[in-house]
Short mmCIF file of C-alpha atoms in Angstrom, two decimals:
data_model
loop_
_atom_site.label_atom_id
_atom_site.label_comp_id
_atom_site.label_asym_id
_atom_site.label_seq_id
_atom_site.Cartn_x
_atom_site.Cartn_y
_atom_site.Cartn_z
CA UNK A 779 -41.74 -66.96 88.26
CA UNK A 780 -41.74 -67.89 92.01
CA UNK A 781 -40.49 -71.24 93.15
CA UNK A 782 -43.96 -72.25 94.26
CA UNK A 783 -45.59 -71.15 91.09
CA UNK A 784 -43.36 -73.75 89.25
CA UNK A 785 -44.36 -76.60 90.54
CA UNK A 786 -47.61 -78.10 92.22
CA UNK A 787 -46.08 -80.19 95.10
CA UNK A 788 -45.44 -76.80 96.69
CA UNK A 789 -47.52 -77.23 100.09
CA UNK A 790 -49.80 -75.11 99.31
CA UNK A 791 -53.51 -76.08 99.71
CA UNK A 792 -55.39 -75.28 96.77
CA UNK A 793 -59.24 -74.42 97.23
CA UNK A 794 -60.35 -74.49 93.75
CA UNK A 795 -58.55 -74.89 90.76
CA UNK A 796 -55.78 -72.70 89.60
CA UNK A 797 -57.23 -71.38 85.90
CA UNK A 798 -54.03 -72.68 83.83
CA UNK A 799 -54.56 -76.41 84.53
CA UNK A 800 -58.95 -76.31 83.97
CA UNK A 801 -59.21 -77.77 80.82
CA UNK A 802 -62.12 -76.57 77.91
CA UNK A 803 -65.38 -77.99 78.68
CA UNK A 804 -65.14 -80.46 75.57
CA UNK A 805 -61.79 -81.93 77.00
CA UNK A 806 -62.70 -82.76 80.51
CA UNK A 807 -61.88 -86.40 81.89
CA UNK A 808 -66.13 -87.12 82.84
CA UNK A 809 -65.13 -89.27 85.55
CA UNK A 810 -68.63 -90.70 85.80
CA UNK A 811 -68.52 -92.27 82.32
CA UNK A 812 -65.16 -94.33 83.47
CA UNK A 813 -66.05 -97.79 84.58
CA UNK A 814 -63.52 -100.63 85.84
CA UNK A 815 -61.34 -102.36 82.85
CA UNK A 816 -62.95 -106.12 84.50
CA UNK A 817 -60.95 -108.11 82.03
CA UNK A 818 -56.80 -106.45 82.47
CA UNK A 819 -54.82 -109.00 81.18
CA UNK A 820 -52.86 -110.83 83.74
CA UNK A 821 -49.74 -112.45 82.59
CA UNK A 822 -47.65 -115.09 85.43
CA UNK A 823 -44.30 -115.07 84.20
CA UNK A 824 -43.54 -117.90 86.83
CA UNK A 825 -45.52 -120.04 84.93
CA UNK A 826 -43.42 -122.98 83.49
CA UNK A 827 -44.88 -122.87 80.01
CA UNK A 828 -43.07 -120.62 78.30
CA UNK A 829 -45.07 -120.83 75.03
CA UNK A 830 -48.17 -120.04 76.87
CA UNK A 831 -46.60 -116.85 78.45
CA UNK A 832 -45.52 -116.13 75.07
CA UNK A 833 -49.00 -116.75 73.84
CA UNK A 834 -50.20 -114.95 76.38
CA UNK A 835 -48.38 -111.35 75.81
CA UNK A 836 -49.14 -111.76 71.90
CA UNK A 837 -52.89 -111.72 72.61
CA UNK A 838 -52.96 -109.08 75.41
CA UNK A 839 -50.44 -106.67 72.71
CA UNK A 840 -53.05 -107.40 69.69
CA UNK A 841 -55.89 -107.38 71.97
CA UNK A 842 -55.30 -104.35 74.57
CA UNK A 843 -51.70 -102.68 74.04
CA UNK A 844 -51.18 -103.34 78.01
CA UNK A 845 -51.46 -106.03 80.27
CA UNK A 846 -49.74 -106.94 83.88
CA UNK A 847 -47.63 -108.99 85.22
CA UNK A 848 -47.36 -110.87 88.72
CA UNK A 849 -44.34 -113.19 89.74
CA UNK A 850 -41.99 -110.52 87.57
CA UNK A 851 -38.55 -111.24 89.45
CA UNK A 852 -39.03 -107.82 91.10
CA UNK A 853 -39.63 -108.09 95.06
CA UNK A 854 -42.20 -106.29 96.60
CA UNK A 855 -39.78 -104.64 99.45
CA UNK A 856 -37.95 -103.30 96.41
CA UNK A 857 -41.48 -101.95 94.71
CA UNK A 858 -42.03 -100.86 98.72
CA UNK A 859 -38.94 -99.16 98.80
CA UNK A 860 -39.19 -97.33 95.16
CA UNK A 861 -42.36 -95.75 96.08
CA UNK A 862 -41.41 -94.92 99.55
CA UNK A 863 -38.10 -92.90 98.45
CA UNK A 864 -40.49 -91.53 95.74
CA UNK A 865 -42.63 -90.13 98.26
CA UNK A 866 -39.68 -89.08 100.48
CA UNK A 867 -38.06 -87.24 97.35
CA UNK A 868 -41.62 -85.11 96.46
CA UNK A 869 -42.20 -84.12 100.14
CA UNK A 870 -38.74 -82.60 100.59
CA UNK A 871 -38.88 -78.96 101.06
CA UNK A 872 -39.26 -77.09 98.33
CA UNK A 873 -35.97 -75.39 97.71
CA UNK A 874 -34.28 -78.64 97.89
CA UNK A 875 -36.18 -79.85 95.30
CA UNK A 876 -36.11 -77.15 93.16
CA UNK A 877 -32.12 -77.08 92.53
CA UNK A 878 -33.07 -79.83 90.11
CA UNK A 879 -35.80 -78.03 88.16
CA UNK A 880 -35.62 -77.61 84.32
CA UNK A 881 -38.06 -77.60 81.21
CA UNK A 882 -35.80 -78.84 78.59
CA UNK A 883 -36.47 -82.67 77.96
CA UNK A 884 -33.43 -83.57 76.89
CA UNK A 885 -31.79 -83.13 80.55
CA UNK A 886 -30.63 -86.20 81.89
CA UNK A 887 -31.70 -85.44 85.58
CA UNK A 888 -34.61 -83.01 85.67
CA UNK A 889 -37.61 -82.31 88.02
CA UNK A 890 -40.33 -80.61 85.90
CA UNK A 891 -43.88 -80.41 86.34
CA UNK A 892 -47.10 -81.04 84.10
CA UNK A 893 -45.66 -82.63 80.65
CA UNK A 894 -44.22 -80.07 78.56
CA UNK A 895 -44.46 -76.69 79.71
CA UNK A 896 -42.87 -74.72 76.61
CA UNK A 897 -45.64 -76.33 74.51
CA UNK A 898 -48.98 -76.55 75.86
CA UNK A 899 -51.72 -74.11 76.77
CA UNK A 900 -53.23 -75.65 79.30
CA UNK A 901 -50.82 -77.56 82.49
CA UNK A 902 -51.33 -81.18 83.91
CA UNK A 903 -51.91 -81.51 87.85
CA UNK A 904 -48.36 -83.65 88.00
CA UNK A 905 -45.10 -83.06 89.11
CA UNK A 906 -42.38 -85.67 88.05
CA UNK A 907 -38.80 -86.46 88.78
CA UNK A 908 -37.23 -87.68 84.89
CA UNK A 909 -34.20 -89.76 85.44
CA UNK A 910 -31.45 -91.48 82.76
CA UNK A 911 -31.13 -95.30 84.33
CA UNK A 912 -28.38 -96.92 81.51
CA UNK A 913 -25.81 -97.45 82.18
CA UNK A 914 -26.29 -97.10 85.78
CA UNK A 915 -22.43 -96.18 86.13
CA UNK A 916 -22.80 -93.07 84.03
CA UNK A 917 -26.06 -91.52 85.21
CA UNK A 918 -26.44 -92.64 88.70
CA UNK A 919 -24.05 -90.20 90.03
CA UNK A 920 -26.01 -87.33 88.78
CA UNK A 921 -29.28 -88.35 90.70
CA UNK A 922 -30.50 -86.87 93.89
CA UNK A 923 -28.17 -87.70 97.02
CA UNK A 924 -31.41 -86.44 99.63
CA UNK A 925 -32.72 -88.63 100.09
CA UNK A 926 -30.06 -90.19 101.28
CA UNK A 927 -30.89 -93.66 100.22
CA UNK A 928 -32.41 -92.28 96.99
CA UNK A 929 -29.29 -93.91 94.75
CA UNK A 930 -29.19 -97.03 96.24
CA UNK A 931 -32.79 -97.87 96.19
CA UNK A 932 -33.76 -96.45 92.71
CA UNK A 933 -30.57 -98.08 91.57
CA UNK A 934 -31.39 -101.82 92.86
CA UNK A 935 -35.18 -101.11 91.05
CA UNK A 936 -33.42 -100.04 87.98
CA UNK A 937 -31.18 -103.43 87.52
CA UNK A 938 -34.41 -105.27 88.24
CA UNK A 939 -36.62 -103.35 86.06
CA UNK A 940 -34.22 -103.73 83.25
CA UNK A 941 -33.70 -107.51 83.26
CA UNK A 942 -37.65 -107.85 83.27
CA UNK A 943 -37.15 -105.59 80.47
CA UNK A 944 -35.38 -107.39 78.19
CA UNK A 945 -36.81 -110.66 79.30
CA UNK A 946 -40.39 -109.16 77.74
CA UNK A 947 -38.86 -107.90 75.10
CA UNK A 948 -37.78 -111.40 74.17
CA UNK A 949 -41.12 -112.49 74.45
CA UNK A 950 -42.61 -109.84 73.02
CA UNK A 951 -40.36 -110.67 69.76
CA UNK A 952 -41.51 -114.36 69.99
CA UNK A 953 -44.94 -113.97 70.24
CA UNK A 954 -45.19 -112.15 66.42
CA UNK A 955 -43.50 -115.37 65.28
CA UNK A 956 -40.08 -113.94 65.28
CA UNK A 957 -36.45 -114.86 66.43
CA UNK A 958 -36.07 -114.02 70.35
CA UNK A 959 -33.53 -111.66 69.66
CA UNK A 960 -35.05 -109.93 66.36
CA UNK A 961 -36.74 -107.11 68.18
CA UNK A 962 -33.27 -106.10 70.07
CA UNK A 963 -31.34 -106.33 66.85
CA UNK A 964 -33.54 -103.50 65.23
CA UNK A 965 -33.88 -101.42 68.47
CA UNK A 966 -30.37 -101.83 69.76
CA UNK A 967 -29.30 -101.30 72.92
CA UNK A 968 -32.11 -100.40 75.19
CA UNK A 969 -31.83 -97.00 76.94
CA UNK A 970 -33.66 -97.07 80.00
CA UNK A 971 -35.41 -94.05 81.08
CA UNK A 972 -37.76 -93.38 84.35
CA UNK A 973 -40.05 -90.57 85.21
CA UNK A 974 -40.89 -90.82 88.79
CA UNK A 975 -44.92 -89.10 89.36
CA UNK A 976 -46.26 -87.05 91.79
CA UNK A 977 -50.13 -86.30 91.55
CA UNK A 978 -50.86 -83.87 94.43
CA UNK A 979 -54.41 -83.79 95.83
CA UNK A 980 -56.65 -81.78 93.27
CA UNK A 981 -59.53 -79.46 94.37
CA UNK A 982 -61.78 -80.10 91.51
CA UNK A 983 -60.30 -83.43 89.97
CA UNK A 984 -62.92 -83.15 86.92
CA UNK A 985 -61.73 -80.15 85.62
CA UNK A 986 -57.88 -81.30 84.77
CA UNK A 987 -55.35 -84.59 84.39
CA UNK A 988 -52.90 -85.72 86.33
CA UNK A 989 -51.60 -86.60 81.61
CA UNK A 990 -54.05 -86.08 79.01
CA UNK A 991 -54.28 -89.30 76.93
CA UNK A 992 -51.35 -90.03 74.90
CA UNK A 993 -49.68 -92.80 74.21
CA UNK A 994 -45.40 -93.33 75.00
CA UNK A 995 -43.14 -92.38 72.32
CA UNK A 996 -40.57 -95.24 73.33
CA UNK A 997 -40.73 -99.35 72.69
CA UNK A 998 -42.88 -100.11 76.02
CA UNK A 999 -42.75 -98.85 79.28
CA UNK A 1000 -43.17 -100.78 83.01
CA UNK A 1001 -45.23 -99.00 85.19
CA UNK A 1002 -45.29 -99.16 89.37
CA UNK A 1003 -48.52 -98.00 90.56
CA UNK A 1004 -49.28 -96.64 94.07
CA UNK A 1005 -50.88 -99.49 95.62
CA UNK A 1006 -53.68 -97.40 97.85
CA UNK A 1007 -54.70 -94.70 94.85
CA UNK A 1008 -55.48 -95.10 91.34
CA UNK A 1009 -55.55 -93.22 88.24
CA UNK A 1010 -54.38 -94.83 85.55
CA UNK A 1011 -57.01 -95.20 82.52
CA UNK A 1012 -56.80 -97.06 79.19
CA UNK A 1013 -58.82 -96.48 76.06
CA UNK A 1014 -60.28 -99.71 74.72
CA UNK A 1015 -62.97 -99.97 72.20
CA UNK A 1016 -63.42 -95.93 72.20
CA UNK A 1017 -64.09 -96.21 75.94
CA UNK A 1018 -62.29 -94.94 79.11
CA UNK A 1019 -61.17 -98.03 82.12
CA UNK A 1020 -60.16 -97.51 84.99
CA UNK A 1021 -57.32 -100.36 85.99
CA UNK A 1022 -56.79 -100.42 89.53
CA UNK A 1023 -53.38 -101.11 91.27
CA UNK A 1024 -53.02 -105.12 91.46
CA UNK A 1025 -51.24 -105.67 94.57
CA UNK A 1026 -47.74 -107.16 93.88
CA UNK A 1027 -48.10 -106.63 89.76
CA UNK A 1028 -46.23 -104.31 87.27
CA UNK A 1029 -48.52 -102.70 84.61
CA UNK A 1030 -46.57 -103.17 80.98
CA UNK A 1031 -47.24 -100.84 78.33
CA UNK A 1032 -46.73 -100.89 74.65
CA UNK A 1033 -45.13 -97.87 72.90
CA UNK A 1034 -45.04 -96.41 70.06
CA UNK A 1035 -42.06 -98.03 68.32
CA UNK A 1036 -43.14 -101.84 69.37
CA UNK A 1037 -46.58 -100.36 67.24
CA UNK A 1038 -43.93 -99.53 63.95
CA UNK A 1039 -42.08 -102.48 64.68
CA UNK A 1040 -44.61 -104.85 64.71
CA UNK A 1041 -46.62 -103.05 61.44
CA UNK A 1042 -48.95 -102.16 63.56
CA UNK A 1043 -50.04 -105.77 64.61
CA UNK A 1044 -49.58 -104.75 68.48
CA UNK A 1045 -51.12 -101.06 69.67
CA UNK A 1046 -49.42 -98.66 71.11
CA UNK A 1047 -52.11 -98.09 73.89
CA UNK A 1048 -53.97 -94.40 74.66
CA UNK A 1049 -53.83 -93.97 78.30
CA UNK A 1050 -53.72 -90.89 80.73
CA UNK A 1051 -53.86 -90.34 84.94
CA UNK A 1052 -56.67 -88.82 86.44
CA UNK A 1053 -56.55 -87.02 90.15
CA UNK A 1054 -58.56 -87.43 92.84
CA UNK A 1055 -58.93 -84.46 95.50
CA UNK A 1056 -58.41 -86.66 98.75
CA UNK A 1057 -54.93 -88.57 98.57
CA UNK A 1058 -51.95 -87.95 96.80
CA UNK A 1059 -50.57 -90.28 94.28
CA UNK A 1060 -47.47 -91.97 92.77
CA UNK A 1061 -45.96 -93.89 90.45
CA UNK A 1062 -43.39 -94.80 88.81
CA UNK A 1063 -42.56 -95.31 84.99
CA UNK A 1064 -39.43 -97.18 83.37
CA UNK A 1065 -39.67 -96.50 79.98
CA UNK A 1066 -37.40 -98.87 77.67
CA UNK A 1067 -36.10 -97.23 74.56
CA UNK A 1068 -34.44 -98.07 71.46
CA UNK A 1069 -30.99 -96.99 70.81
CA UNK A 1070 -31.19 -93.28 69.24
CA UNK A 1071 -29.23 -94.49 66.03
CA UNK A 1072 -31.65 -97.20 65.45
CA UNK A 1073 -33.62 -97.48 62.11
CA UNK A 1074 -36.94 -98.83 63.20
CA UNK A 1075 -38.79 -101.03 60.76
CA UNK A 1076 -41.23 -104.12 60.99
CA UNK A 1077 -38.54 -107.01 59.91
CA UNK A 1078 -39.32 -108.53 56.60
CA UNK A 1079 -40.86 -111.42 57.72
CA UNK A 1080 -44.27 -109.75 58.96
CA UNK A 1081 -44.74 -108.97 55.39
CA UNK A 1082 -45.09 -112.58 54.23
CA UNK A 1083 -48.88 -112.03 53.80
CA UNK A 1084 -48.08 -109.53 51.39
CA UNK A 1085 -49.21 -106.60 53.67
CA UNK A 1086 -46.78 -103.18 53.15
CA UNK A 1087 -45.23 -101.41 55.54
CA UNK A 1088 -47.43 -99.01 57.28
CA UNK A 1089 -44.28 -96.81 58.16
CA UNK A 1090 -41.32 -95.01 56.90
CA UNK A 1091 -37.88 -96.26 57.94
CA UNK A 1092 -36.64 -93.71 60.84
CA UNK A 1093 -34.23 -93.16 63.71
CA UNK A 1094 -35.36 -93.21 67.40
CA UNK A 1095 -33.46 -89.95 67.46
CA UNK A 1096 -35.79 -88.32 64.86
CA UNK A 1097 -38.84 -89.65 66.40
CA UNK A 1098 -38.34 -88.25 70.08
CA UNK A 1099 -37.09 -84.99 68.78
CA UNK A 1100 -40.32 -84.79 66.53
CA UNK A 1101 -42.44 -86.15 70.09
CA UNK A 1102 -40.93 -83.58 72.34
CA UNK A 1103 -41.29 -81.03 69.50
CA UNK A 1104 -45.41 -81.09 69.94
CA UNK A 1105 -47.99 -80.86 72.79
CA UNK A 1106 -48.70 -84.19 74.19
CA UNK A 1107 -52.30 -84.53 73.53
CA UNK A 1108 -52.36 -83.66 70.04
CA UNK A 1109 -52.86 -86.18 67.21
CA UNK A 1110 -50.54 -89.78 67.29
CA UNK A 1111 -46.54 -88.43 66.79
CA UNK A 1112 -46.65 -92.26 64.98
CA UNK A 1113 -48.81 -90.75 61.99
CA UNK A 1114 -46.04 -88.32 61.14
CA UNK A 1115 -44.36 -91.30 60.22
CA UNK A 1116 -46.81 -93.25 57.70
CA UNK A 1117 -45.86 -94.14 54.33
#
């Protein structure tokens, strides 16, 4: 396959849509249906009441399975910078780029494009730069040196990202009524993962996604948005919102495991990117994961009420192998995993 064919931040300018990315009539985004999500739950973590953050997260995890967060401990010439190297990374030329392409997930450093190429039969109008963060000592040297400042930067968002992290994590535990640290002693040590988006201009943006909806395999993910172009949508009450880029704010979703975890208390939210045809976009996912030898189940003490488990004991290992292992938009990798 040639170079250009691989990937869809090639340079070329695409007139109408290339027939492997238009999706069956039935499966199309219908843009015109979307409206604005008016009520995104907005979280300041500089608040000084810790129990009402805490209160806070717990409703917006029950209520929505996302919510963001302003006054985060993450400057905005860092988020700047992040989505500036981003940018600089995607518009290098092509064969640059390229020397770090691969389609096996499992890669620790990989460009790749769409969301799983070996699986599905229709692509995704994305590009994306997947990236090991932890620990930064053993992955870091493996990332792109051109840009130039592409270690440094991404590195100095990592740290941040990470102590935010584990900070909502904390809360996160707290708010189902647990110990602080109850949530990190089932998931172990965090891995911290990033996949870094690029969303080319699309010719015929209702046709295809930048991702179909899904929702993330790993315990919750912290998303940078491009701050001039959105795309991100969330399914809430069986309808489609659009949330728009808050300027300064960090978009927090739940994942899969928080959803086992928490017996299924908190959702693990559907959401997917859309294109648009006249800007590109980007943005940037950390994805927080529990260790791969974890056993993830709800602790005993969300079963007071006498409600069972709603899933089987299983290792993060199994469940990512079992997540890569399927097309992205087909039914919930979570009900595999039901008792």
């Amino acid at each position: 396959m040639l170079l250009e064919t691989k990937v869809v931040s090639n340079g070329i300018k695409y007139s109408t849509l290339p027939t492997s990315y238009v999706r069956p009539v039935t499966e199309r985004p219908k843009l015109l249906e979307v409206t604005d999500c008016e009520k995104v739950p907005v979280i300041d973590l500089g608040c000084e009441d810790e129990s009402f953050i805490i209160q806070q997260i717990g409703d917006a995890c029950r209520d929505y399975g996302f919510f963001q967060v302003i006054n985060h401990g993450v400057s905005e010439e860092i988020m700047e910078k992040m989505l500036k190297v981003a940018d600089d990374f995607f518009t290098l030329p092509l064969e640059e780029k390229m020397k770090l392409y691969s389609e096996d997930p499992f890669k620790t450093v990989r460009l790749s494009t769409s969301s799983n190429v070996m699986k599905e039969t229709v692509h995704n109008w994305r590009d994306y730069l997947r990236l090991h963060c932890y620990p930064l000592e053993k992955y870091a040297s493996e990332w792109p040196s051109n840009p130039s400042t592409f270690k440094e930067i991404v590195g100095k968002y990592c740290i941040k990202i990470r102590f935010l992290g584990l900070r909502l994590q904390q809360a996160i535990s707290e708010s189902l009524g647990l110990e602080k640290d109850c949530i990190e002693k089932i998931l172990g040590q965090s891995g911290q993962h990033m996949s870094i988006n690029y969303y080319p201009p699309c010719p015929e943006p209702e046709l295809t996604y930048g991702l179909p909806a899904h929702a993330d395999p790993n315990s919750f993910t912290i998303l940078l948005q491009d701050t001039q172009v959105s795309g991100l949508q969330v399914l809430k009450d069986g309808k489609w919102l659009a949330v728009k880029p808050l300027p300064n704010a960090l978009v927090i979703n739940i994942g899969d495991q928080l959803q086992a975890v928490s017996n299924g208390k908190y959702k693990s939210v559907w959401h997917r990117a859309v294109v648009n045809a006249d800007k590109p976009r980007i943005s940037v996912a950390s994805f927080l994961c529990p260790s791969n030898d974890a056993v993830i189940n709800a602790p005993k003490e969300l079963f007071i009420s006498g409600s069972p488990p709603i899933y089987r004991d299983y290792t993060y290992a199994d469940y990512y192998k079992k997540y890569w292992g399927r097309n992205l938009d087909e039914e919930h990798c979570l009900e595999l995993f039901k008792n």
